[in-house]
CSV table of C-alpha atoms in Angstrom, one decimal:
chain,number,residue,atom,x,y,z
A,896,MET,CA,96.2,97.0,148.2
A,897,THR,CA,97.1,97.0,144.7
A,898,PRO,CA,93.9,95.5,142.3
A,899,ASN,CA,94.0,92.8,141.1
A,900,MET,CA,94.8,93.0,136.9
A,901,MET,CA,91.9,90.7,136.2
A,902,ASP,CA,89.5,92.9,137.9
A,903,VAL,CA,91.0,96.5,136.5
A,904,MET,CA,90.4,94.8,132.9
A,905,LYS,CA,86.8,93.2,132.7
A,906,VAL,CA,85.0,95.0,129.6
A,907,SER,CA,81.3,95.0,129.5
A,908,ARG,CA,80.0,92.8,126.4
A,909,GLU,CA,78.1,96.5,125.2
A,910,LEU,CA,81.3,98.4,125.3
A,911,LEU,CA,83.1,96.0,123.3
A,912,LYS,CA,80.0,95.6,120.7
A,913,LYS,CA,80.3,99.5,120.6
A,914,TYR,CA,83.9,99.8,119.3
A,915,ASP,CA,83.9,96.5,117.3
A,916,VAL,CA,83.6,98.6,114.0
A,917,ALA,CA,86.1,99.7,110.9
A,918,GLY,CA,87.7,102.8,111.2
A,919,PRO,CA,90.8,104.5,110.4
A,920,ARG,CA,94.5,104.2,112.3
A,921,TYR,CA,95.5,107.9,113.0
A,922,THR,CA,98.8,106.4,112.9
A,923,SER,CA,98.2,106.8,109.1
A,924,TYR,CA,96.5,110.0,108.3
A,925,PRO,CA,95.5,110.5,105.4
A,926,THR,CA,96.1,106.7,104.5
A,927,ALA,CA,98.4,105.6,102.5
A,928,PRO,CA,96.2,105.1,99.2
A,929,VAL,CA,96.1,108.6,99.0
A,930,TRP,CA,99.9,109.1,99.1
A,931,THR,CA,101.2,111.2,96.5
A,932,THR,CA,105.0,111.9,95.2
A,933,ASP,CA,103.0,115.2,93.9
A,934,PHE,CA,103.2,116.4,97.4
A,935,THR,CA,106.1,118.6,97.2
A,936,ALA,CA,108.2,119.8,100.0
A,937,LYS,CA,107.0,123.4,99.4
A,938,ASP,CA,103.4,121.6,99.1
A,939,TYR,CA,104.6,120.9,103.3
A,940,ARG,CA,105.8,124.3,104.1
A,941,ASP,CA,102.9,125.8,102.4
A,942,ALA,CA,100.4,123.3,104.4
A,943,ILE,CA,102.6,123.8,107.6
A,944,ASN,CA,102.4,127.5,107.4
A,945,ARG,CA,98.4,128.2,106.6
A,946,GLY,CA,98.3,126.0,109.8
A,947,GLN,CA,100.6,128.3,112.1
A,948,SER,CA,98.5,131.4,110.3
A,949,LYS,CA,95.0,130.7,112.0
A,950,LYS,CA,93.9,132.3,115.0
A,951,GLU,CA,93.0,129.1,116.7
A,952,ASP,CA,94.7,127.7,119.5
A,953,LYS,CA,94.8,124.5,118.7
A,954,PRO,CA,97.3,121.5,118.9
A,955,LEU,CA,99.0,120.1,115.8
A,956,SER,CA,99.8,116.7,115.3
A,957,LEU,CA,102.6,115.6,113.2
A,958,TYR,CA,103.5,111.7,112.4
A,959,PHE,CA,106.9,110.5,111.6
A,960,HIS,CA,107.5,107.7,109.5
A,961,LEU,CA,111.1,106.1,110.2
A,962,PRO,CA,111.4,103.6,107.6
A,963,PHE,CA,113.5,100.8,108.3
A,964,CYS,CA,112.4,98.7,105.4
A,965,ASP,CA,114.7,97.7,102.7
A,966,SER,CA,112.5,99.0,100.1
A,967,LEU,CA,109.6,101.3,100.0
A,968,CYS,CA,107.1,100.7,102.7
A,969,TYR,CA,103.9,101.8,103.4
A,970,PHE,CA,103.2,100.2,106.9
A,971,TRP,CA,100.7,97.9,106.1
């Protein structure tokens, strides 16, 4: 027997209030206002190398934006 979808989606008012706050979107970190053209391909490679040289076994998260806009778009 599959659960009723409305029963699965019930959320308490307290839980909604807890997460009803402004926060960063992880799909754009760092956020668009701090982007700069001064960050070169060499800077990118250096940052990747620094991350790989650490002895920590931590996952790496990369975001690739595949633009489909006719002009420069900050995905707002």
